Structure formats: structure tokens, C-alpha cells
Amino acid sequence: MKTILLILLLSTLLPTKEITANNYRRLANSALVNKISDSTQKKPLKGVATHLNKQSSITKLSDNLQDVDPRIGNVGWMLVPTRPTVQQPNQLIRMYPERNDDLDDQISEFPLTVAAHRNGNLFGIMAATGMMPSTGKPISAWDHELEVTTPYFYSTWLEDYDVTTEFVPGKKAGFFRFIFPKEKEKLIFISNHGKNSWKQTAAMIFKNEETFNGIKAWVVGQFRNIHQSKQNNQPIQTIKNNGLWLSWNTQQADTIEFKYAISYISSEQAERSLNSEIPNWDFKLLKQQAKASWVKELSKIQVEGGTQAQRRSFYTALYRCYERMVNISEEGKYYSGYDNRVHTDQQDFYTDDWSWDTYLAHHPLRCILNPDREGDILASYVKMYEQSGWIPTFPQVYGDSPCMNGFHSSISLLDGWRKGIRNFNQGKAYEGMIKNTLQATMVPWKNGPACSLDSFYYQKGYFPALHPGEKETEPVVTAWEKRQSVAVSLGAAYDSWAVGQMAKELGKTNDTARLNKMAQNYKLLYWPEKGFFMPKDKDGNWIDINPAWDGGMGGRDYYDENNGWTYLWQVQHDIKGLIGLMGGKDKFENRLDQLFREPIGMSKYQLWAKFPDASGLIGQFSMGNEPSFHIPYLYNFTNSPWKTQKKIRLILDTWYKDNIFGIPGDEDGGGMSAFVVFSSMGFYPITPGSPYYTIGSPVFSKVSIHLENGKVFTLIAKNCSVKNKYIQAAKLNGKPLQSTLFSHTDLMNGGLLELEMGALPNKSWGTER
């Protein structure tokens, strides 16, 4: 931790070189511009931490910001791209330029914050010059080479208006700066998504409110215009195009600044947050504070070795893990969309999570890097249960947004508890977990009381499926998401295991026995002759489908977003039992081999028209979807752990490149990035809820994790390289390690894991159980 504090101090004291778009434009015809360009964006974010590359003594204490490129994945392979989000870690204010993706050459606005990941923005601002348009909102082209994207600072040049836009984030506040050309009318357009209600309440101070999915958000913002020695000339105001236009003439402003804060409690609270976070017009100070917040988090993991591309993919993935959940507490209070009340609470309250995506790796990563914050997040889940009657599935600021299937928050709650996190109410957590398990509907994209399908499940142990063409009989089921009968049944088994294990922690033996039995229900849908988990109807008859193709759009009649090949492995809580179903280790291994080799049997166009989430393909293995994360690690439970090492390196090298296409599917706000972080370090939480990690193949020769308890976990991979990906031998705390597993306790105690790497596999290492 002393090392991290030193990095933090150095990063705020040493200057950072950033080039504004106007400077680029003035240098456009000079040879110098090429050197400047090379030092900033074309060579990944060199300008963010130039000083770290100049002094070897400081390089050893790298803050790792130079290896973060928010543009990675900004063009989606099939679905939604990542965004170059600018924020402080896990904080409310999140901003990115509003455009389709990195290849869209127009920016329509800059949102004042992202209210929910991929689910809506609040308010907006945009600069323009010249005559105010009679209709429409301002929109401008931008230039890739003139855009600076870092986690803590953003700058771009608006090509159509010749305006440089800059932004730095606070926690509940933000700060924009617009640098205009001389001798042109200056325009600022501030908007909200709904009827305009911007009002000026004092000199250069404007307020507004916006309704978002049934809740209100308030913004208070203040402008300052700078022209030589004059400041704060009042603009002309015009209400038009569902927003407010502010205009200054050519003699009134060269630079216009806008600082603001957002609150879910009240306008008064937003004003207090603004005065607290940005009391003065000090853009540089807020930038330093935002940068320091990222130095603190990114410096927790130090790596040595690896290629520059691997470091960029790794630290960009780590940055994305801090996009959410977000802290919406405001001076010891928070507004809850779960009971529509303001609560006084000194424990921070977090929203914006997709538990179906994040229980696998994102929550487990926080258990290591930010256990106190993870405790606050789990406590937020419990409070949402107390306020609404159900533990949510996709908790948003406005309430639950029930998506996908399963109650995987139960797994995260168990995982946190078993990893020593205690700052949430275990008793209340269990109360909500078992209520979801025994009383809530499992129908996909729904939350609420059980329906007839759930009653059937409680009696028979599986979710009944419909035959192809059979009409739906349960009105709760949605026409698009369908029953997802196999996926629901498998997910419910894992969830039941997690609740049963929490019951065991609490000494509830009867509940433990009942839930452990429910955890074995997955076996009811394994059809040995077919070798897949297959659907059954209400009479217990198999429905003979093609598990690689049938089930309608996204396979949703039976599976979810992916096919039966992916769902063949969805038994993380009982891998030994799954191996037994398949006939033993050798057959299990052969089936894994077949997964990675099986052709899709059709054109990719045909496949993706029906299964757009089945991206990042290697055979039938789909890296672009969360249910596949653990699959390459299953070789560790066969007689060939070396195949895990081989597959993980192939997957990272193939599908996680350090460019705009560097995410093979929906990244899901940290869900997929956490897989990259774990796998690049060389281990993975194979079964969230069980405090153990399984070893893969690290891409770095040394990984040091600086823990909040002051200890350092170190992984050393001797002779590690792109070629040397196979483990020859291992030691844990100086003792030979023949197993592929080590415990969370080993990690949190500051253990030392030593791996000897080589170009050819040691086929006998790791086979001991």
C-alpha cells in the first residue's frame, strides 16, 4: 500500500502532456504535428503518462494509466460496442460522446451522466458556432486523431463548429470546457430527454429536472465565459428544439466552462454537491483528483513481462471493471427506486448491475481488489430486498429491471460471505435468497410471485418446455424471451446450491438438505443417448430437438442466447457430478475437445441471424457470451490440465486484441472484462460461491496484487512468454503444488504462487486432486 500511495502522489505532482484540438489545427502543416500525434493517441495513450516512460525509477511504480485505452472494443462484432466512458471509479457521473460506435463520425451530444449502463442517459450538452439552426439539435463530425480518451479526461474537436470540447468527472459532479474560435457566434445547447424545463435561477446558474423510468433526477449547473479580462457576460437565451440555447456574440467569450452536479434526491442536494465537489473554477484540480482516483485502483495490480498489447488489453479490462456498480449515496443519504423514498444511511448504496453477467467474474474480482466496496454492494442488494420484497436481478437506480433468468445474486452473496466479507446482513440476505428460490417466478425477464410453471418446477424439479409449434399457456411468459426451459432449470440448480450453502453457514440443516437436493435437479434434463441437456414437456417426455439449432431466436424456447453446446457445461456447482453424467473424465475431456472442434454446420450469416450472441467462435465454443467463461477451465478437472493453458492463451490472443474490435461480444459493463483480468493473471474463480481459484496460463511473468489488508499476493511465471504458455511445475508458498486449485485464503494472506513455464506441455502436472 505504501507503493500505491507513492504512485498516487507522483501522478498528481508530475505534469501530463495533452494536446488540444486547436493546437493540432494550428500545427497542421508542420512536421511537429506528427511527433505530437505519435506521443498521444496513435501510440496508445502515451500522452497520459509521458513522465512515467522518461524516468526508470518512476516506471517501476507505474500507475498503469498509460496502458488503458478506452477505445478498445468500441466497435461491436455483432451487438453493442464498448464506450470510452470517462468517470471516477464506481461513481455516479459517467460520460461518453453520444455516437453509434467508433466508426460513426458524428457526435450528437455529451450526456451529463449515464443513468444506467446501456439503458439511458440524463440531460445533455453540445457546443456550436454560427447561426442557431431553425430545427433540430446541433450535431458535429469529429476526428479520430484529435480525440483524447482516458478514464479521467476527455477531449475532442468538433469539426463542424471548430470547437474543442474537454471534460473531467467528479463523483456527483462534472466539468465541461468549450474552447471556441474567435470571431464567431458561440452557442451552447443544453437538453433533457423530454419537455424542456431548464430555468435560470441566478446569474449563469441553471436548473432542470428529468424523469427517468419513473424517478426524478435534478441537475444544477453554472456557466462561466472567459474573454480576455472579461468574465460572465450573460448569454441570450432561446428555448427551441426541446432544449435551451445559450448564445454569446463574438466579443463575449473565447472559452465557456460549465460545471454541474446531479442528484436523485433534490435540486438543493445537487447544488450542495456542486459546491462541495467543485467550489471553484479549477478544471486542473478536478482533473488531478479524477486521475488520482484511477491511479489508486489501477495500481493495485502490478505486472511485469507480457507484450504491450497484452498489457493494454489487461489494464483496459481492469478499467472497465470499475464502470459499475455506481455509488448513488449523497452526503449520507440516497434515493431508492425500490420503495421511492429517501434513506439516511452512512453505508454507501450502489445500483446498476446485471447479475446474470457479473456473478461469474466481476463480483469475485471485487472480492479481491475492493472487498469493503463489494460488501457495500451486497448490502445494497439486501436493502433492495427489504424495500421491495425481492432481491433484484438487474438492479437499476429506478428499481429492478428483471432481465435474463436466474437469481444469481444469491451466488454473489454466498461468494462474498465465504470470502470473508461481513459488512452486509447475512440473516436478511438469506431471507431474501430463500424467498426468491421458493416463492418467486423463474420465468425469464420477470420478477414477482411464482406462477404455474414454478409450481410445476417445485414438484417435478424441472421447468416444463413446449413442443415446437405448441401454443404458450402461461400468460406471464413473454413472446420474445419464451420459457428458456433448460437454461432456467440449470440456473435454478446452481442458485439452489448457493442458497443451500448459505443455509449451511447459518446452521439451517433442514433448509440445507432440501436445497442441496434441488441443486441436483440438473440431472433430470440430461439425456444420455443425446449427450446434451434437453427439454422435457409437462408429462415428462423428452422433446427431441437439435440442440445446436432449434429453439427459435437465440434458442430461447429451450436455452438462452446460445445453443445446447454452451448449456452442456452449466453445472459449475457440481463439476464432479457433471463428469459422472458424461461417463467419466476421459469422456468428459473428449466432449470438451469436440466442443472446440465441432463445426457450426452452416454459414456464419445463417447462424448469426438466429444466434447473434454466439460470437467469438472456436468450433461451437462461444467466447462472446458469459455462460462460456468457465468452460476452458474445465480441462483442469480432466487428466489434461495443459489443455486449459492452451485454450486460455488462444482465446485471449484471438478475441481480446487491443483495438476497436477487441471485445468478441457484449462486454456488459465489466462482466466480460473481469474474465480478461482473471485469465491474464493466470487464475479464475471456476465456481463462484466456493472460495477457490483454478490455474490457467498467465500472460505476464509477474503479477503482484496489492490487497486492502496491506498484504501482496504474488504470482511469478518463470520463462513466461507468448511461446512458453505451458506450466512445467508449480509451488505455493515454497511448497510443490500438483493441483490446479488454490484458495482465497492463500491469496488474501499474501501468498506466493510460482510457476515454471515452457513451450511444451507437462502433461502430468495438475492432475492431482
PDB file of C-alpha atoms in Angstrom, residues 66-263:
ATOM      1  CA  GLN A  66      -0.526   4.561 -19.993  1.00  0.00           C
ATOM      2  CA  ASP A  67      -1.833   1.084 -20.811  1.00  0.00           C
ATOM      3  CA  VAL A  68      -5.527   1.971 -20.657  1.00  0.00           C
ATOM      4  CA  ASP A  69      -7.216   2.659 -23.987  1.00  0.00           C
ATOM      5  CA  PRO A  70     -10.987   3.235 -23.619  1.00  0.00           C
ATOM      6  CA  ARG A  71     -11.372   2.794 -27.387  1.00  0.00           C
ATOM      7  CA  ILE A  72     -10.747  -0.957 -27.205  1.00  0.00           C
ATOM      8  CA  GLY A  73     -13.946  -2.727 -28.239  1.00  0.00           C
ATOM      9  CA  ASN A  74     -15.623   0.497 -29.430  1.00  0.00           C
ATOM     10  CA  VAL A  75     -16.920  -1.359 -32.487  1.00  0.00           C
ATOM     11  CA  GLY A  76     -19.029  -4.417 -31.752  1.00  0.00           C
ATOM     12  CA  TRP A  77     -18.517  -7.653 -33.635  1.00  0.00           C
ATOM     13  CA  MET A  78     -22.247  -8.270 -33.749  1.00  0.00           C
ATOM     14  CA  LEU A  79     -24.005  -6.415 -30.969  1.00  0.00           C
ATOM     15  CA  VAL A  80     -23.254  -3.451 -28.695  1.00  0.00           C
ATOM     16  CA  PRO A  81     -19.821  -1.779 -28.612  1.00  0.00           C
ATOM     17  CA  THR A  82     -17.979  -0.618 -25.528  1.00  0.00           C
ATOM     18  CA  ARG A  83     -17.941   3.120 -24.837  1.00  0.00           C
ATOM     19  CA  PRO A  84     -14.973   5.372 -23.992  1.00  0.00           C
ATOM     20  CA  THR A  85     -16.504   6.140 -20.614  1.00  0.00           C
ATOM     21  CA  VAL A  86     -14.973   8.904 -18.522  1.00  0.00           C
ATOM     22  CA  GLN A  87     -15.718   8.711 -14.799  1.00  0.00           C
ATOM     23  CA  GLN A  88     -14.251   8.174 -11.385  1.00  0.00           C
ATOM     24  CA  PRO A  89     -14.313   4.507 -10.328  1.00  0.00           C
ATOM     25  CA  ASN A  90     -17.810   3.272  -9.416  1.00  0.00           C
ATOM     26  CA  GLN A  91     -19.168   6.817  -9.266  1.00  0.00           C
ATOM     27  CA  LEU A  92     -22.429   8.315 -10.480  1.00  0.00           C
ATOM     28  CA  ILE A  93     -21.093  10.696 -13.134  1.00  0.00           C
ATOM     29  CA  ARG A  94     -20.294   8.746 -16.304  1.00  0.00           C
ATOM     30  CA  MET A  95     -19.819  10.479 -19.636  1.00  0.00           C
ATOM     31  CA  TYR A  96     -19.021   9.422 -23.176  1.00  0.00           C
ATOM     32  CA  PRO A  97     -19.686  11.094 -26.532  1.00  0.00           C
ATOM     33  CA  GLU A  98     -23.055  10.063 -27.888  1.00  0.00           C
ATOM     34  CA  ARG A  99     -22.450   8.238 -31.182  1.00  0.00           C
ATOM     35  CA  ASN A 100     -23.222   4.795 -32.587  1.00  0.00           C
ATOM     36  CA  ASP A 101     -19.676   3.481 -32.279  1.00  0.00           C
ATOM     37  CA  ASP A 102     -16.086   4.436 -33.034  1.00  0.00           C
ATOM     38  CA  LEU A 103     -16.727   4.401 -36.781  1.00  0.00           C
ATOM     39  CA  ASP A 104     -19.638   6.820 -36.533  1.00  0.00           C
ATOM     40  CA  ASP A 105     -18.087  10.174 -37.437  1.00  0.00           C
ATOM     41  CA  GLN A 106     -20.781  12.326 -35.788  1.00  0.00           C
ATOM     42  CA  ILE A 107     -21.349  13.253 -32.142  1.00  0.00           C
ATOM     43  CA  SER A 108     -24.906  14.256 -31.266  1.00  0.00           C
ATOM     44  CA  GLU A 109     -24.366  15.299 -27.643  1.00  0.00           C
ATOM     45  CA  PHE A 110     -22.397  14.790 -24.460  1.00  0.00           C
ATOM     46  CA  PRO A 111     -24.646  13.317 -21.746  1.00  0.00           C
ATOM     47  CA  LEU A 112     -24.247  14.826 -18.297  1.00  0.00           C
ATOM     48  CA  THR A 113     -24.340  11.269 -16.987  1.00  0.00           C
ATOM     49  CA  VAL A 114     -25.194   7.722 -17.958  1.00  0.00           C
ATOM     50  CA  ALA A 115     -28.108   6.798 -15.708  1.00  0.00           C
ATOM     51  CA  ALA A 116     -27.832   3.060 -16.374  1.00  0.00           C
ATOM     52  CA  HIS A 117     -25.441   1.002 -18.437  1.00  0.00           C
ATOM     53  CA  ARG A 118     -26.876   0.744 -21.976  1.00  0.00           C
ATOM     54  CA  ASN A 119     -30.192   1.888 -20.568  1.00  0.00           C
ATOM     55  CA  GLY A 120     -30.403   5.662 -20.815  1.00  0.00           C
ATOM     56  CA  ASN A 121     -28.649   8.988 -20.282  1.00  0.00           C
ATOM     57  CA  LEU A 122     -29.626  12.067 -18.294  1.00  0.00           C
ATOM     58  CA  PHE A 123     -29.542  15.564 -19.764  1.00  0.00           C
ATOM     59  CA  GLY A 124     -27.079  16.604 -22.451  1.00  0.00           C
ATOM     60  CA  ILE A 125     -24.863  19.414 -23.688  1.00  0.00           C
ATOM     61  CA  MET A 126     -23.398  20.371 -27.054  1.00  0.00           C
ATOM     62  CA  ALA A 127     -21.440  23.341 -28.390  1.00  0.00           C
ATOM     63  CA  ALA A 128     -21.862  25.008 -31.777  1.00  0.00           C
ATOM     64  CA  THR A 129     -20.954  28.174 -33.641  1.00  0.00           C
ATOM     65  CA  GLY A 130     -22.616  30.445 -36.189  1.00  0.00           C
ATOM     66  CA  MET A 131     -26.345  30.768 -36.702  1.00  0.00           C
ATOM     67  CA  MET A 132     -28.735  28.872 -34.483  1.00  0.00           C
ATOM     68  CA  PRO A 133     -30.476  26.175 -36.570  1.00  0.00           C
ATOM     69  CA  SER A 134     -34.195  26.655 -37.079  1.00  0.00           C
ATOM     70  CA  THR A 135     -34.909  22.984 -36.433  1.00  0.00           C
ATOM     71  CA  GLY A 136     -33.038  20.080 -34.944  1.00  0.00           C
ATOM     72  CA  LYS A 137     -30.209  19.852 -32.470  1.00  0.00           C
ATOM     73  CA  PRO A 138     -26.530  20.526 -33.087  1.00  0.00           C
ATOM     74  CA  ILE A 139     -24.501  17.614 -34.349  1.00  0.00           C
ATOM     75  CA  SER A 140     -20.898  17.546 -35.461  1.00  0.00           C
ATOM     76  CA  ALA A 141     -18.310  15.369 -37.090  1.00  0.00           C
ATOM     77  CA  TRP A 142     -15.165  14.605 -35.104  1.00  0.00           C
ATOM     78  CA  ASP A 143     -11.640  13.454 -35.901  1.00  0.00           C
ATOM     79  CA  HIS A 144     -10.163  10.222 -34.516  1.00  0.00           C
ATOM     80  CA  GLU A 145      -6.639  11.637 -34.372  1.00  0.00           C
ATOM     81  CA  LEU A 146      -7.808  14.688 -32.443  1.00  0.00           C
ATOM     82  CA  GLU A 147      -9.726  12.836 -29.759  1.00  0.00           C
ATOM     83  CA  VAL A 148      -8.077  12.173 -26.384  1.00  0.00           C
ATOM     84  CA  THR A 149      -9.748   9.439 -24.346  1.00  0.00           C
ATOM     85  CA  THR A 150      -8.577   8.489 -20.867  1.00  0.00           C
ATOM     86  CA  PRO A 151     -10.514   7.209 -17.860  1.00  0.00           C
ATOM     87  CA  TYR A 152     -10.299  10.638 -16.211  1.00  0.00           C
ATOM     88  CA  PHE A 153     -10.139  13.173 -19.066  1.00  0.00           C
ATOM     89  CA  TYR A 154     -11.754  13.554 -22.474  1.00  0.00           C
ATOM     90  CA  SER A 155     -11.108  15.976 -25.310  1.00  0.00           C
ATOM     91  CA  THR A 156     -12.293  16.185 -28.881  1.00  0.00           C
ATOM     92  CA  TRP A 157     -12.516  18.703 -31.693  1.00  0.00           C
ATOM     93  CA  LEU A 158     -15.984  19.316 -33.132  1.00  0.00           C
ATOM     94  CA  GLU A 159     -15.175  19.524 -36.808  1.00  0.00           C
ATOM     95  CA  ASP A 160     -18.331  21.305 -37.989  1.00  0.00           C
ATOM     96  CA  TYR A 161     -18.007  24.080 -35.407  1.00  0.00           C
ATOM     97  CA  ASP A 162     -14.237  24.311 -34.821  1.00  0.00           C
ATOM     98  CA  VAL A 163     -14.794  23.872 -31.062  1.00  0.00           C
ATOM     99  CA  THR A 164     -12.602  21.872 -28.690  1.00  0.00           C
ATOM    100  CA  THR A 165     -14.642  20.103 -26.003  1.00  0.00           C
ATOM    101  CA  GLU A 166     -12.999  18.921 -22.773  1.00  0.00           C
ATOM    102  CA  PHE A 167     -14.431  17.076 -19.790  1.00  0.00           C
ATOM    103  CA  VAL A 168     -13.322  15.853 -16.369  1.00  0.00           C
ATOM    104  CA  PRO A 169     -15.544  13.888 -13.948  1.00  0.00           C
ATOM    105  CA  GLY A 170     -16.207  14.273 -10.263  1.00  0.00           C
ATOM    106  CA  LYS A 171     -18.272  11.871  -8.189  1.00  0.00           C
ATOM    107  CA  LYS A 172     -21.677  13.523  -8.351  1.00  0.00           C
ATOM    108  CA  ALA A 173     -20.428  16.469 -10.409  1.00  0.00           C
ATOM    109  CA  GLY A 174     -18.756  17.118 -13.747  1.00  0.00           C
ATOM    110  CA  PHE A 175     -16.903  19.876 -15.561  1.00  0.00           C
ATOM    111  CA  PHE A 176     -17.000  20.743 -19.292  1.00  0.00           C
ATOM    112  CA  ARG A 177     -14.827  23.279 -21.057  1.00  0.00           C
ATOM    113  CA  PHE A 178     -15.517  24.507 -24.597  1.00  0.00           C
ATOM    114  CA  ILE A 179     -12.771  26.385 -26.455  1.00  0.00           C
ATOM    115  CA  PHE A 180     -14.239  28.394 -29.329  1.00  0.00           C
ATOM    116  CA  PRO A 181     -12.664  30.012 -32.392  1.00  0.00           C
ATOM    117  CA  LYS A 182     -12.514  33.783 -32.415  1.00  0.00           C
ATOM    118  CA  GLU A 183     -14.896  35.980 -34.377  1.00  0.00           C
ATOM    119  CA  LYS A 184     -17.770  33.533 -34.387  1.00  0.00           C
ATOM    120  CA  GLU A 185     -21.083  33.399 -32.557  1.00  0.00           C
ATOM    121  CA  LYS A 186     -20.764  30.972 -29.640  1.00  0.00           C
ATOM    122  CA  LEU A 187     -23.643  28.576 -28.920  1.00  0.00           C
ATOM    123  CA  ILE A 188     -24.330  26.061 -26.157  1.00  0.00           C
ATOM    124  CA  PHE A 189     -27.315  23.735 -26.355  1.00  0.00           C
ATOM    125  CA  ILE A 190     -28.440  22.069 -23.115  1.00  0.00           C
ATOM    126  CA  SER A 191     -31.158  19.467 -23.341  1.00  0.00           C
ATOM    127  CA  ASN A 192     -33.103  16.868 -21.479  1.00  0.00           C
ATOM    128  CA  HIS A 193     -34.956  13.834 -22.744  1.00  0.00           C
ATOM    129  CA  GLY A 194     -38.487  15.129 -22.504  1.00  0.00           C
ATOM    130  CA  LYS A 195     -40.115  18.552 -22.401  1.00  0.00           C
ATOM    131  CA  ASN A 196     -37.620  21.368 -21.844  1.00  0.00           C
ATOM    132  CA  SER A 197     -37.639  22.697 -18.293  1.00  0.00           C
ATOM    133  CA  TRP A 198     -34.295  24.486 -17.971  1.00  0.00           C
ATOM    134  CA  LYS A 199     -34.605  27.557 -15.774  1.00  0.00           C
ATOM    135  CA  GLN A 200     -32.130  30.248 -14.817  1.00  0.00           C
ATOM    136  CA  THR A 201     -32.221  30.818 -11.063  1.00  0.00           C
ATOM    137  CA  ALA A 202     -29.269  33.191 -10.649  1.00  0.00           C
ATOM    138  CA  ALA A 203     -26.521  34.729 -12.716  1.00  0.00           C
ATOM    139  CA  MET A 204     -25.257  31.960 -15.031  1.00  0.00           C
ATOM    140  CA  ILE A 205     -26.872  29.239 -12.865  1.00  0.00           C
ATOM    141  CA  PHE A 206     -29.380  26.898 -14.477  1.00  0.00           C
ATOM    142  CA  LYS A 207     -31.501  24.095 -13.055  1.00  0.00           C
ATOM    143  CA  ASN A 208     -33.532  21.295 -14.536  1.00  0.00           C
ATOM    144  CA  GLU A 209     -35.194  18.009 -13.691  1.00  0.00           C
ATOM    145  CA  GLU A 210     -35.802  14.918 -15.772  1.00  0.00           C
ATOM    146  CA  THR A 211     -37.933  11.844 -15.240  1.00  0.00           C
ATOM    147  CA  PHE A 212     -36.190   8.576 -15.982  1.00  0.00           C
ATOM    148  CA  ASN A 213     -38.188   5.335 -15.791  1.00  0.00           C
ATOM    149  CA  GLY A 214     -40.483   6.810 -13.173  1.00  0.00           C
ATOM    150  CA  ILE A 215     -37.918   8.525 -10.944  1.00  0.00           C
ATOM    151  CA  LYS A 216     -36.678  12.095 -10.979  1.00  0.00           C
ATOM    152  CA  ALA A 217     -33.175  13.419 -11.395  1.00  0.00           C
ATOM    153  CA  TRP A 218     -32.173  17.006 -10.767  1.00  0.00           C
ATOM    154  CA  VAL A 219     -29.266  18.942 -12.233  1.00  0.00           C
ATOM    155  CA  VAL A 220     -27.790  22.256 -11.152  1.00  0.00           C
ATOM    156  CA  GLY A 221     -25.202  23.785 -13.443  1.00  0.00           C
ATOM    157  CA  GLN A 222     -23.271  27.001 -13.688  1.00  0.00           C
ATOM    158  CA  PHE A 223     -21.642  28.621 -16.728  1.00  0.00           C
ATOM    159  CA  ARG A 224     -18.626  30.868 -16.916  1.00  0.00           C
ATOM    160  CA  ASN A 225     -17.430  32.537 -20.073  1.00  0.00           C
ATOM    161  CA  ILE A 226     -13.882  33.809 -20.470  1.00  0.00           C
ATOM    162  CA  HIS A 227     -12.856  36.535 -22.919  1.00  0.00           C
ATOM    163  CA  GLN A 228      -9.534  38.231 -22.286  1.00  0.00           C
ATOM    164  CA  SER A 229     -10.063  40.013 -18.956  1.00  0.00           C
ATOM    165  CA  LYS A 230     -13.839  39.898 -19.021  1.00  0.00           C
ATOM    166  CA  GLN A 231     -15.908  37.142 -17.474  1.00  0.00           C
ATOM    167  CA  ASN A 232     -19.543  36.105 -17.072  1.00  0.00           C
ATOM    168  CA  ASN A 233     -21.256  38.133 -19.750  1.00  0.00           C
ATOM    169  CA  GLN A 234     -24.855  36.978 -19.786  1.00  0.00           C
ATOM    170  CA  PRO A 235     -25.887  34.912 -22.816  1.00  0.00           C
ATOM    171  CA  ILE A 236     -29.033  35.317 -24.859  1.00  0.00           C
ATOM    172  CA  GLN A 237     -31.457  32.502 -24.082  1.00  0.00           C
ATOM    173  CA  THR A 238     -33.694  30.810 -26.638  1.00  0.00           C
ATOM    174  CA  ILE A 239     -35.971  27.829 -25.967  1.00  0.00           C
ATOM    175  CA  LYS A 240     -36.054  25.719 -29.096  1.00  0.00           C
ATOM    176  CA  ASN A 241     -35.762  22.109 -30.265  1.00  0.00           C
ATOM    177  CA  ASN A 242     -36.662  20.658 -26.868  1.00  0.00           C
ATOM    178  CA  GLY A 243     -33.812  22.389 -25.122  1.00  0.00           C
ATOM    179  CA  LEU A 244     -32.272  25.700 -24.194  1.00  0.00           C
ATOM    180  CA  TRP A 245     -29.887  27.571 -26.468  1.00  0.00           C
ATOM    181  CA  LEU A 246     -27.397  29.983 -24.918  1.00  0.00           C
ATOM    182  CA  SER A 247     -25.561  32.339 -27.249  1.00  0.00           C
ATOM    183  CA  TRP A 248     -22.671  34.744 -26.804  1.00  0.00           C
ATOM    184  CA  ASN A 249     -21.539  37.156 -29.506  1.00  0.00           C
ATOM    185  CA  THR A 250     -18.023  37.304 -30.931  1.00  0.00           C
ATOM    186  CA  GLN A 251     -16.858  39.813 -28.328  1.00  0.00           C
ATOM    187  CA  GLN A 252     -18.119  37.964 -25.267  1.00  0.00           C
ATOM    188  CA  ALA A 253     -16.337  34.645 -24.999  1.00  0.00           C
ATOM    189  CA  ASP A 254     -13.409  32.551 -26.167  1.00  0.00           C
ATOM    190  CA  THR A 255     -13.852  29.749 -23.636  1.00  0.00           C
ATOM    191  CA  ILE A 256     -17.086  28.695 -21.948  1.00  0.00           C
ATOM    192  CA  GLU A 257     -16.993  26.459 -18.887  1.00  0.00           C
ATOM    193  CA  PHE A 258     -19.850  24.509 -17.391  1.00  0.00           C
ATOM    194  CA  LYS A 259     -19.766  22.769 -14.031  1.00  0.00           C
ATOM    195  CA  TYR A 260     -22.726  20.820 -12.735  1.00  0.00           C
ATOM    196  CA  ALA A 261     -23.960  18.200 -10.298  1.00  0.00           C
ATOM    197  CA  ILE A 262     -26.759  15.648 -10.475  1.00  0.00           C
ATOM    198  CA  SER A 263     -28.924  14.343  -7.640  1.00  0.00           C
TER     199      SER A 263
END
